[in-house]
Amino acid sequence: MAGSGTSFTLSEGNYSNGQVLVRQTDSSNNLSANASLGAVTIDQTVGAPLVELNTDTGVSNSDGITNLGQVNVTLAPDVASWEYSIDAGANWVLGSGTSFTLAEGNYTNGQVLVRQTDNSNNLSANASLGAVTIDQTVG
């Protein structure tokens, strides 16, 4: 494939040594030797994390009602950082470890969000916990 200018763009993926080669032709039509880019990984995306209640203690194990506020987060292997929001993304809190705890209350679908940034500085889409109720009051 002939190029023009002084740069080109590689698609996302892993390229082995010798897979991406560059050569040039001068005005006298002399062709240079191939130059290898070397092994390189182009990383432009990271998937959204998985976010779920640690324990659903409601009537069923999937009704989104619990007396425990712990939310577990499953992150990408190459995650650099992650953050969560409890106000639909208006404000973000830097996460630590692989969980956080919600205070007692009702949270609507899309209110509790988690996102992650990988080592290549790609920001994921938001993952929503869904609608949950943290009920720690007897009565």
Short mmCIF file of N, CA, C and O in Angstrom, two decimals:
data_model
loop_
_atom_site.label_atom_id
_atom_site.label_comp_id
_atom_site.label_asym_id
_atom_site.label_seq_id
_atom_site.Cartn_x
_atom_site.Cartn_y
_atom_site.Cartn_z
N MET A 1 0.85 -1.16 0.00
CA MET A 1 0.00 0.00 0.00
C MET A 1 0.90 1.23 0.00
O MET A 1 1.79 1.37 0.81
N ALA A 2 0.67 2.10 -0.92
CA ALA A 2 1.47 3.32 -1.03
C ALA A 2 0.93 4.37 -0.08
O ALA A 2 -0.27 4.53 0.08
N GLY A 3 1.82 5.06 0.56
CA GLY A 3 1.43 6.10 1.48
C GLY A 3 1.73 7.47 0.92
O GLY A 3 2.44 7.62 -0.06
N SER A 4 1.19 8.45 1.55
CA SER A 4 1.50 9.83 1.19
C SER A 4 1.70 10.60 2.47
O SER A 4 1.16 10.26 3.51
N GLY A 5 2.51 11.61 2.42
CA GLY A 5 2.80 12.38 3.61
C GLY A 5 3.86 11.70 4.44
O GLY A 5 4.65 10.88 3.96
N THR A 6 3.86 12.00 5.75
CA THR A 6 4.92 11.48 6.61
C THR A 6 4.38 10.65 7.78
O THR A 6 5.12 10.35 8.71
N SER A 7 3.11 10.27 7.75
CA SER A 7 2.57 9.46 8.83
C SER A 7 1.45 8.57 8.31
O SER A 7 0.93 8.77 7.22
N PHE A 8 1.10 7.59 9.13
CA PHE A 8 -0.02 6.71 8.83
C PHE A 8 -0.62 6.25 10.14
O PHE A 8 0.01 6.37 11.20
N THR A 9 -1.82 5.71 10.09
CA THR A 9 -2.52 5.29 11.30
C THR A 9 -2.75 3.78 11.25
O THR A 9 -3.23 3.26 10.24
N LEU A 10 -2.41 3.12 12.34
CA LEU A 10 -2.66 1.69 12.47
C LEU A 10 -3.97 1.46 13.18
O LEU A 10 -4.34 2.21 14.09
N SER A 11 -4.66 0.41 12.82
CA SER A 11 -5.88 0.01 13.51
C SER A 11 -5.53 -0.61 14.85
O SER A 11 -4.40 -1.07 15.07
N GLU A 12 -6.51 -0.65 15.74
CA GLU A 12 -6.30 -1.27 17.05
C GLU A 12 -5.89 -2.73 16.86
O GLU A 12 -6.41 -3.44 16.01
N GLY A 13 -4.92 -3.16 17.65
CA GLY A 13 -4.48 -4.55 17.61
C GLY A 13 -3.03 -4.70 18.02
O GLY A 13 -2.36 -3.73 18.38
N ASN A 14 -2.55 -5.94 17.97
CA ASN A 14 -1.17 -6.26 18.29
C ASN A 14 -0.41 -6.52 17.00
O ASN A 14 -0.87 -7.30 16.16
N TYR A 15 0.73 -5.90 16.85
CA TYR A 15 1.56 -6.06 15.67
C TYR A 15 2.91 -6.61 16.12
O TYR A 15 3.55 -6.06 17.02
N SER A 16 3.36 -7.70 15.50
CA SER A 16 4.63 -8.32 15.87
C SER A 16 5.78 -7.62 15.14
O SER A 16 5.58 -6.88 14.17
N ASN A 17 6.98 -7.87 15.63
CA ASN A 17 8.18 -7.32 15.01
C ASN A 17 8.24 -7.78 13.55
O ASN A 17 8.10 -8.96 13.27
N GLY A 18 8.39 -6.87 12.63
CA GLY A 18 8.45 -7.19 11.21
C GLY A 18 7.11 -7.18 10.51
O GLY A 18 7.04 -7.30 9.29
N GLN A 19 6.03 -7.02 11.25
CA GLN A 19 4.70 -7.00 10.64
C GLN A 19 4.39 -5.65 10.01
O GLN A 19 3.74 -5.58 8.98
N VAL A 20 4.87 -4.56 10.59
CA VAL A 20 4.66 -3.23 10.04
C VAL A 20 6.00 -2.75 9.50
O VAL A 20 6.95 -2.52 10.26
N LEU A 21 6.07 -2.63 8.21
CA LEU A 21 7.31 -2.22 7.55
C LEU A 21 7.10 -0.92 6.79
O LEU A 21 6.02 -0.65 6.27
N VAL A 22 8.15 -0.13 6.73
CA VAL A 22 8.11 1.14 6.01
C VAL A 22 9.33 1.19 5.10
O VAL A 22 10.42 0.78 5.48
N ARG A 23 9.13 1.70 3.90
CA ARG A 23 10.25 1.95 2.99
C ARG A 23 9.93 3.19 2.19
O ARG A 23 8.78 3.64 2.15
N GLN A 24 10.94 3.73 1.56
CA GLN A 24 10.72 4.96 0.80
C GLN A 24 11.38 4.86 -0.57
O GLN A 24 12.31 4.09 -0.76
N THR A 25 10.87 5.67 -1.46
CA THR A 25 11.43 5.77 -2.81
C THR A 25 11.82 7.22 -3.02
O THR A 25 11.02 8.12 -2.77
N ASP A 26 13.05 7.44 -3.48
CA ASP A 26 13.50 8.81 -3.72
C ASP A 26 13.10 9.28 -5.11
O ASP A 26 12.49 8.54 -5.88
N SER A 27 13.44 10.50 -5.42
CA SER A 27 13.05 11.10 -6.71
C SER A 27 13.70 10.40 -7.90
O SER A 27 13.22 10.54 -9.03
N SER A 28 14.76 9.64 -7.67
CA SER A 28 15.40 8.88 -8.76
C SER A 28 14.85 7.46 -8.84
O SER A 28 15.38 6.61 -9.54
N ASN A 29 13.79 7.20 -8.10
CA ASN A 29 13.12 5.91 -8.07
C ASN A 29 13.95 4.81 -7.42
O ASN A 29 13.79 3.64 -7.73
N ASN A 30 14.87 5.19 -6.50
CA ASN A 30 15.63 4.21 -5.72
C ASN A 30 14.81 3.82 -4.50
O ASN A 30 14.30 4.68 -3.78
N LEU A 31 14.68 2.53 -4.26
CA LEU A 31 13.87 1.99 -3.17
C LEU A 31 14.77 1.67 -1.98
O LEU A 31 15.78 0.98 -2.12
N SER A 32 14.40 2.17 -0.82
CA SER A 32 15.19 1.90 0.39
C SER A 32 14.91 0.50 0.91
O SER A 32 13.96 -0.16 0.50
N ALA A 33 15.73 0.07 1.86
CA ALA A 33 15.47 -1.18 2.57
C ALA A 33 14.26 -0.97 3.48
O ALA A 33 13.91 0.15 3.84
N ASN A 34 13.62 -2.06 3.87
CA ASN A 34 12.49 -2.00 4.79
C ASN A 34 12.97 -1.62 6.18
O ASN A 34 14.02 -2.07 6.63
N ALA A 35 12.22 -0.80 6.84
CA ALA A 35 12.44 -0.48 8.26
C ALA A 35 11.23 -1.01 9.01
O ALA A 35 10.09 -0.77 8.64
N SER A 36 11.49 -1.75 10.09
CA SER A 36 10.42 -2.35 10.89
C SER A 36 10.05 -1.43 12.04
O SER A 36 10.92 -0.87 12.71
N LEU A 37 8.77 -1.28 12.27
CA LEU A 37 8.29 -0.53 13.42
C LEU A 37 8.62 -1.26 14.72
O LEU A 37 8.78 -0.65 15.76
N GLY A 38 8.75 -2.56 14.66
CA GLY A 38 8.96 -3.38 15.86
C GLY A 38 7.62 -3.83 16.41
O GLY A 38 6.56 -3.55 15.84
N ALA A 39 7.64 -4.54 17.51
CA ALA A 39 6.41 -5.00 18.13
C ALA A 39 5.70 -3.82 18.79
O ALA A 39 6.31 -3.03 19.50
N VAL A 40 4.42 -3.70 18.53
CA VAL A 40 3.65 -2.60 19.09
C VAL A 40 2.20 -3.04 19.28
O VAL A 40 1.69 -3.87 18.54
N THR A 41 1.57 -2.48 20.31
CA THR A 41 0.15 -2.71 20.55
C THR A 41 -0.56 -1.37 20.46
O THR A 41 -0.17 -0.40 21.10
N ILE A 42 -1.60 -1.33 19.64
CA ILE A 42 -2.44 -0.14 19.52
C ILE A 42 -3.71 -0.43 20.33
O ILE A 42 -4.48 -1.32 20.00
N ASP A 43 -3.89 0.29 21.43
CA ASP A 43 -5.01 0.07 22.34
C ASP A 43 -5.83 1.35 22.39
O ASP A 43 -5.38 2.36 22.91
N GLN A 44 -7.04 1.29 21.84
CA GLN A 44 -7.88 2.48 21.76
C GLN A 44 -9.19 2.34 22.51
O GLN A 44 -10.00 3.27 22.52
N THR A 45 -9.44 1.20 23.15
CA THR A 45 -10.72 1.00 23.83
C THR A 45 -10.54 0.19 25.11
O THR A 45 -9.58 -0.56 25.26
N VAL A 46 -11.46 0.36 26.01
CA VAL A 46 -11.59 -0.49 27.18
C VAL A 46 -13.09 -0.67 27.43
O VAL A 46 -13.87 0.28 27.29
N GLY A 47 -13.49 -1.88 27.71
CA GLY A 47 -14.89 -2.15 27.98
C GLY A 47 -15.33 -1.58 29.31
O GLY A 47 -14.52 -1.23 30.17
N ALA A 48 -16.62 -1.48 29.48
CA ALA A 48 -17.17 -1.00 30.74
C ALA A 48 -16.96 -2.05 31.82
O ALA A 48 -16.97 -3.25 31.54
N PRO A 49 -16.76 -1.64 33.06
CA PRO A 49 -16.61 -2.61 34.14
C PRO A 49 -17.94 -3.30 34.45
O PRO A 49 -19.01 -2.81 34.05
N LEU A 50 -17.88 -4.40 35.16
CA LEU A 50 -19.08 -5.07 35.65
C LEU A 50 -19.35 -4.55 37.05
O LEU A 50 -18.43 -4.48 37.87
N VAL A 51 -20.57 -4.18 37.33
CA VAL A 51 -20.93 -3.63 38.65
C VAL A 51 -22.18 -4.35 39.15
O VAL A 51 -23.15 -4.53 38.41
N GLU A 52 -22.12 -4.82 40.41
CA GLU A 52 -23.24 -5.56 40.98
C GLU A 52 -23.22 -5.49 42.50
O GLU A 52 -22.17 -5.27 43.10
N LEU A 53 -24.39 -5.67 43.09
CA LEU A 53 -24.46 -5.74 44.55
C LEU A 53 -23.65 -6.94 45.02
O LEU A 53 -23.67 -8.00 44.40
N ASN A 54 -22.95 -6.78 46.13
CA ASN A 54 -22.22 -7.91 46.71
C ASN A 54 -23.19 -9.00 47.13
O ASN A 54 -22.99 -10.17 46.85
N THR A 55 -24.28 -8.59 47.81
CA THR A 55 -25.29 -9.54 48.27
C THR A 55 -26.66 -8.89 48.16
O THR A 55 -26.88 -7.81 48.68
N ASP A 56 -27.56 -9.56 47.47
CA ASP A 56 -28.95 -9.12 47.39
C ASP A 56 -29.71 -9.89 48.45
O ASP A 56 -29.88 -11.10 48.34
N THR A 57 -30.14 -9.22 49.51
CA THR A 57 -30.80 -9.89 50.64
C THR A 57 -32.31 -9.74 50.61
O THR A 57 -32.99 -10.06 51.59
N GLY A 58 -32.86 -9.25 49.50
CA GLY A 58 -34.30 -9.05 49.39
C GLY A 58 -35.05 -10.37 49.30
O GLY A 58 -34.49 -11.45 49.54
N VAL A 59 -36.30 -10.31 48.91
CA VAL A 59 -37.16 -11.50 48.79
C VAL A 59 -36.54 -12.49 47.81
O VAL A 59 -36.56 -13.69 48.03
N SER A 60 -36.00 -11.99 46.72
CA SER A 60 -35.28 -12.85 45.77
C SER A 60 -33.83 -12.36 45.70
O SER A 60 -33.51 -11.27 46.16
N ASN A 61 -32.97 -13.16 45.10
CA ASN A 61 -31.57 -12.75 45.01
C ASN A 61 -31.29 -11.84 43.82
O ASN A 61 -30.15 -11.58 43.49
N SER A 62 -32.37 -11.33 43.21
CA SER A 62 -32.18 -10.43 42.07
C SER A 62 -33.17 -9.27 42.07
O SER A 62 -33.40 -8.67 41.02
N ASP A 63 -33.76 -8.93 43.24
CA ASP A 63 -34.74 -7.85 43.26
C ASP A 63 -34.13 -6.48 43.52
O ASP A 63 -34.82 -5.47 43.52
N GLY A 64 -32.79 -6.42 43.73
CA GLY A 64 -32.14 -5.14 43.94
C GLY A 64 -32.37 -4.54 45.32
O GLY A 64 -32.16 -3.36 45.52
N ILE A 65 -32.79 -5.36 46.26
CA ILE A 65 -33.02 -4.90 47.63
C ILE A 65 -32.03 -5.61 48.54
O ILE A 65 -31.88 -6.83 48.47
N THR A 66 -31.35 -4.85 49.38
CA THR A 66 -30.36 -5.44 50.28
C THR A 66 -30.23 -4.62 51.55
O THR A 66 -30.56 -3.43 51.56
N ASN A 67 -29.76 -5.27 52.59
CA ASN A 67 -29.46 -4.53 53.81
C ASN A 67 -27.96 -4.24 53.91
O ASN A 67 -27.48 -3.72 54.89
N LEU A 68 -27.23 -4.62 52.88
CA LEU A 68 -25.79 -4.37 52.79
C LEU A 68 -25.55 -3.43 51.61
O LEU A 68 -26.09 -3.65 50.53
N GLY A 69 -24.76 -2.43 51.79
CA GLY A 69 -24.55 -1.46 50.72
C GLY A 69 -23.33 -1.70 49.86
O GLY A 69 -22.99 -0.87 49.02
N GLN A 70 -22.66 -2.84 50.03
CA GLN A 70 -21.42 -3.08 49.27
C GLN A 70 -21.72 -3.37 47.80
O GLN A 70 -22.54 -4.23 47.48
N VAL A 71 -21.01 -2.66 46.92
CA VAL A 71 -21.13 -2.83 45.48
C VAL A 71 -19.78 -3.34 44.98
O VAL A 71 -18.74 -2.73 45.25
N ASN A 72 -19.78 -4.47 44.29
CA ASN A 72 -18.55 -5.04 43.74
C ASN A 72 -18.34 -4.56 42.31
O ASN A 72 -19.30 -4.44 41.54
N VAL A 73 -17.08 -4.33 41.98
CA VAL A 73 -16.71 -3.85 40.65
C VAL A 73 -15.67 -4.81 40.07
O VAL A 73 -14.65 -5.08 40.70
N THR A 74 -15.95 -5.35 38.88
CA THR A 74 -14.99 -6.20 38.18
C THR A 74 -14.35 -5.36 37.08
O THR A 74 -15.05 -4.83 36.20
N LEU A 75 -13.04 -5.22 37.15
CA LEU A 75 -12.29 -4.30 36.29
C LEU A 75 -11.52 -5.03 35.20
O LEU A 75 -11.24 -6.22 35.32
N ALA A 76 -11.15 -4.30 34.18
CA ALA A 76 -10.31 -4.84 33.11
C ALA A 76 -8.92 -5.19 33.68
O ALA A 76 -8.47 -4.55 34.64
N PRO A 77 -8.24 -6.15 33.10
CA PRO A 77 -6.91 -6.53 33.61
C PRO A 77 -5.90 -5.39 33.56
O PRO A 77 -4.99 -5.34 34.39
N ASP A 78 -6.05 -4.50 32.61
CA ASP A 78 -5.06 -3.41 32.45
C ASP A 78 -5.60 -2.06 32.95
O ASP A 78 -5.22 -1.01 32.47
N VAL A 79 -6.47 -2.11 33.96
CA VAL A 79 -7.07 -0.87 34.47
C VAL A 79 -6.03 -0.05 35.22
O VAL A 79 -5.20 -0.58 35.97
N ALA A 80 -6.05 1.24 34.97
CA ALA A 80 -5.17 2.18 35.69
C ALA A 80 -5.92 2.82 36.85
O ALA A 80 -5.35 3.07 37.90
N SER A 81 -7.20 3.10 36.65
CA SER A 81 -8.02 3.70 37.70
C SER A 81 -9.49 3.48 37.37
O SER A 81 -9.84 3.16 36.24
N TRP A 82 -10.31 3.67 38.38
CA TRP A 82 -11.76 3.60 38.17
C TRP A 82 -12.43 4.58 39.12
O TRP A 82 -11.84 5.03 40.08
N GLU A 83 -13.65 4.92 38.78
CA GLU A 83 -14.40 5.87 39.60
C GLU A 83 -15.87 5.54 39.54
O GLU A 83 -16.33 4.83 38.63
N TYR A 84 -16.59 6.03 40.53
CA TYR A 84 -18.03 5.79 40.58
C TYR A 84 -18.76 7.10 40.88
O TYR A 84 -18.20 8.05 41.41
N SER A 85 -20.03 7.10 40.50
CA SER A 85 -20.91 8.26 40.73
C SER A 85 -22.21 7.74 41.33
O SER A 85 -22.70 6.69 40.94
N ILE A 86 -22.75 8.49 42.28
CA ILE A 86 -24.06 8.13 42.83
C ILE A 86 -25.12 9.19 42.49
O ILE A 86 -26.21 9.17 43.02
N ASP A 87 -24.75 10.09 41.55
CA ASP A 87 -25.69 11.13 41.12
C ASP A 87 -25.76 11.21 39.59
O ASP A 87 -25.77 12.28 39.01
N ALA A 88 -25.80 10.03 38.96
CA ALA A 88 -25.97 9.90 37.51
C ALA A 88 -24.85 10.56 36.71
O ALA A 88 -25.06 11.01 35.59
N GLY A 89 -23.66 10.64 37.27
CA GLY A 89 -22.50 11.15 36.55
C GLY A 89 -22.22 12.62 36.74
O GLY A 89 -21.29 13.15 36.12
N ALA A 90 -22.96 13.30 37.59
CA ALA A 90 -22.68 14.73 37.84
C ALA A 90 -21.36 14.89 38.59
O ALA A 90 -20.61 15.83 38.33
N ASN A 91 -21.07 13.97 39.51
CA ASN A 91 -19.83 14.00 40.30
C ASN A 91 -19.26 12.59 40.34
O ASN A 91 -20.02 11.61 40.42
N TRP A 92 -17.94 12.49 40.33
CA TRP A 92 -17.26 11.19 40.33
C TRP A 92 -16.31 11.09 41.51
O TRP A 92 -15.67 12.07 41.89
N VAL A 93 -16.22 9.88 42.10
CA VAL A 93 -15.34 9.58 43.22
C VAL A 93 -14.35 8.53 42.75
O VAL A 93 -14.73 7.52 42.16
N LEU A 94 -13.05 8.76 43.02
CA LEU A 94 -12.02 7.80 42.64
C LEU A 94 -12.19 6.53 43.45
O LEU A 94 -12.27 6.57 44.68
N GLY A 95 -12.28 5.40 42.78
CA GLY A 95 -12.47 4.12 43.44
C GLY A 95 -11.16 3.56 43.95
O GLY A 95 -10.08 3.94 43.50
N SER A 96 -11.27 2.64 44.89
CA SER A 96 -10.11 1.98 45.48
C SER A 96 -10.46 0.51 45.67
O SER A 96 -11.58 0.19 46.08
N GLY A 97 -9.53 -0.37 45.40
CA GLY A 97 -9.82 -1.80 45.51
C GLY A 97 -10.80 -2.22 44.44
O GLY A 97 -10.72 -1.77 43.30
N THR A 98 -11.77 -3.06 44.82
CA THR A 98 -12.75 -3.54 43.85
C THR A 98 -14.18 -3.43 44.37
O THR A 98 -15.06 -4.18 43.96
N SER A 99 -14.42 -2.48 45.29
CA SER A 99 -15.78 -2.29 45.78
C SER A 99 -15.93 -0.91 46.40
O SER A 99 -14.95 -0.22 46.68
N PHE A 100 -17.18 -0.53 46.62
CA PHE A 100 -17.52 0.69 47.37
C PHE A 100 -18.83 0.42 48.07
O PHE A 100 -19.52 -0.57 47.78
N THR A 101 -19.19 1.29 49.00
CA THR A 101 -20.39 1.07 49.80
C THR A 101 -21.37 2.22 49.62
O THR A 101 -20.99 3.39 49.76
N LEU A 102 -22.60 1.87 49.34
CA LEU A 102 -23.68 2.85 49.22
C LEU A 102 -24.34 3.07 50.58
O LEU A 102 -24.51 2.13 51.35
N ALA A 103 -24.76 4.29 50.82
CA ALA A 103 -25.53 4.61 52.02
C ALA A 103 -26.96 4.11 51.85
O ALA A 103 -27.42 3.86 50.73
N GLU A 104 -27.67 4.02 52.95
CA GLU A 104 -29.06 3.61 52.90
C GLU A 104 -29.85 4.55 51.99
O GLU A 104 -29.62 5.76 51.98
N GLY A 105 -30.75 3.99 51.21
CA GLY A 105 -31.58 4.81 50.34
C GLY A 105 -32.01 4.06 49.10
O GLY A 105 -31.65 2.90 48.88
N ASN A 106 -32.81 4.75 48.28
CA ASN A 106 -33.27 4.22 47.00
C ASN A 106 -32.46 4.86 45.89
O ASN A 106 -32.32 6.08 45.84
N TYR A 107 -31.95 4.05 44.99
CA TYR A 107 -31.15 4.51 43.85
C TYR A 107 -31.84 4.06 42.57
O TYR A 107 -32.12 2.87 42.40
N THR A 108 -32.11 5.00 41.69
CA THR A 108 -32.80 4.67 40.44
C THR A 108 -31.82 4.12 39.41
O THR A 108 -30.60 4.28 39.53
N ASN A 109 -32.36 3.47 38.39
CA ASN A 109 -31.54 2.96 37.30
C ASN A 109 -30.79 4.13 36.66
O ASN A 109 -31.38 5.14 36.32
N GLY A 110 -29.48 4.00 36.52
CA GLY A 110 -28.66 5.06 35.95
C GLY A 110 -28.12 6.05 36.96
O GLY A 110 -27.33 6.92 36.60
N GLN A 111 -28.52 5.93 38.20
CA GLN A 111 -28.02 6.85 39.24
C GLN A 111 -26.64 6.44 39.73
O GLN A 111 -25.77 7.28 39.94
N VAL A 112 -26.40 5.13 39.92
CA VAL A 112 -25.11 4.63 40.37
C VAL A 112 -24.36 4.12 39.15
O VAL A 112 -24.77 3.16 38.50
N LEU A 113 -23.27 4.80 38.82
CA LEU A 113 -22.49 4.49 37.63
C LEU A 113 -21.04 4.20 38.00
O LEU A 113 -20.51 4.75 38.97
N VAL A 114 -20.38 3.38 37.19
CA VAL A 114 -18.96 3.08 37.36
C VAL A 114 -18.31 3.14 35.98
O VAL A 114 -18.91 2.71 34.99
N ARG A 115 -17.10 3.68 35.92
CA ARG A 115 -16.33 3.69 34.68
C ARG A 115 -14.86 3.45 35.02
O ARG A 115 -14.45 3.60 36.17
N GLN A 116 -14.09 3.03 34.03
CA GLN A 116 -12.69 2.73 34.26
C GLN A 116 -11.82 3.32 33.16
O GLN A 116 -12.28 3.56 32.04
N THR A 117 -10.57 3.57 33.51
CA THR A 117 -9.57 4.05 32.56
C THR A 117 -8.44 3.03 32.53
O THR A 117 -7.95 2.62 33.59
N ASP A 118 -8.04 2.61 31.34
CA ASP A 118 -6.97 1.61 31.25
C ASP A 118 -5.59 2.27 31.19
O ASP A 118 -5.49 3.50 31.20
N ASN A 119 -4.56 1.45 31.13
CA ASN A 119 -3.19 1.96 31.11
C ASN A 119 -2.85 2.78 29.87
O ASN A 119 -1.86 3.51 29.86
N SER A 120 -3.65 2.66 28.83
CA SER A 120 -3.46 3.47 27.62
C SER A 120 -4.29 4.75 27.66
O SER A 120 -4.41 5.45 26.66
N ASN A 121 -4.90 5.03 28.80
CA ASN A 121 -5.71 6.22 29.03
C ASN A 121 -7.02 6.22 28.25
O ASN A 121 -7.56 7.28 27.93
N ASN A 122 -7.55 5.04 27.95
CA ASN A 122 -8.86 4.92 27.33
C ASN A 122 -9.92 4.89 28.42
O ASN A 122 -9.81 4.13 29.38
N LEU A 123 -10.94 5.71 28.29
CA LEU A 123 -12.04 5.78 29.24
C LEU A 123 -13.19 4.92 28.75
O LEU A 123 -13.62 5.05 27.60
N SER A 124 -13.70 4.06 29.61
CA SER A 124 -14.80 3.17 29.23
C SER A 124 -16.13 3.91 29.23
O SER A 124 -16.25 5.02 29.76
N ALA A 125 -17.13 3.24 28.70
CA ALA A 125 -18.50 3.71 28.86
C ALA A 125 -18.91 3.50 30.32
O ALA A 125 -18.27 2.75 31.05
N ASN A 126 -19.95 4.16 30.73
CA ASN A 126 -20.46 4.00 32.09
C ASN A 126 -21.21 2.68 32.22
O ASN A 126 -21.96 2.30 31.32
N ALA A 127 -21.01 2.00 33.34
CA ALA A 127 -21.80 0.82 33.68
C ALA A 127 -22.75 1.22 34.79
O ALA A 127 -22.34 1.86 35.76
N SER A 128 -24.01 0.85 34.66
CA SER A 128 -25.01 1.20 35.66
C SER A 128 -25.29 0.02 36.58
O SER A 128 -25.37 -1.13 36.13
N LEU A 129 -25.43 0.31 37.86
CA LEU A 129 -25.80 -0.72 38.83
C LEU A 129 -27.26 -1.14 38.65
O LEU A 129 -27.63 -2.25 38.98
N GLY A 130 -28.06 -0.29 38.09
CA GLY A 130 -29.49 -0.55 38.00
C GLY A 130 -30.19 0.02 39.22
O GLY A 130 -29.59 0.64 40.08
N ALA A 131 -31.48 -0.21 39.32
CA ALA A 131 -32.25 0.30 40.45
C ALA A 131 -32.00 -0.61 41.66
O ALA A 131 -32.14 -1.82 41.56
N VAL A 132 -31.62 0.00 42.78
CA VAL A 132 -31.37 -0.76 44.01
C VAL A 132 -31.92 0.01 45.21
O VAL A 132 -32.03 1.24 45.17
N THR A 133 -32.23 -0.73 46.25
CA THR A 133 -32.65 -0.15 47.52
C THR A 133 -31.75 -0.72 48.60
O THR A 133 -31.63 -1.95 48.74
N ILE A 134 -31.12 0.18 49.35
CA ILE A 134 -30.33 -0.22 50.51
C ILE A 134 -31.20 0.08 51.73
O ILE A 134 -31.46 1.25 52.05
N ASP A 135 -31.69 -0.96 52.38
CA ASP A 135 -32.63 -0.82 53.49
C ASP A 135 -32.01 -1.44 54.74
O ASP A 135 -31.93 -2.66 54.86
N GLN A 136 -31.59 -0.59 55.65
CA GLN A 136 -30.93 -1.04 56.87
C GLN A 136 -31.76 -0.74 58.12
O GLN A 136 -31.26 -0.84 59.22
N THR A 137 -33.02 -0.41 57.89
CA THR A 137 -33.91 -0.04 59.00
C THR A 137 -34.92 -1.16 59.25
O THR A 137 -35.56 -1.63 58.31
N VAL A 138 -35.05 -1.57 60.49
CA VAL A 138 -36.05 -2.58 60.85
C VAL A 138 -37.39 -1.88 60.99
O VAL A 138 -37.50 -0.83 61.60
N GLY A 139 -38.41 -2.48 60.43
CA GLY A 139 -39.69 -1.86 60.62
C GLY A 139 -40.62 -2.17 59.59
O GLY A 139 -41.41 -2.21 58.97
#
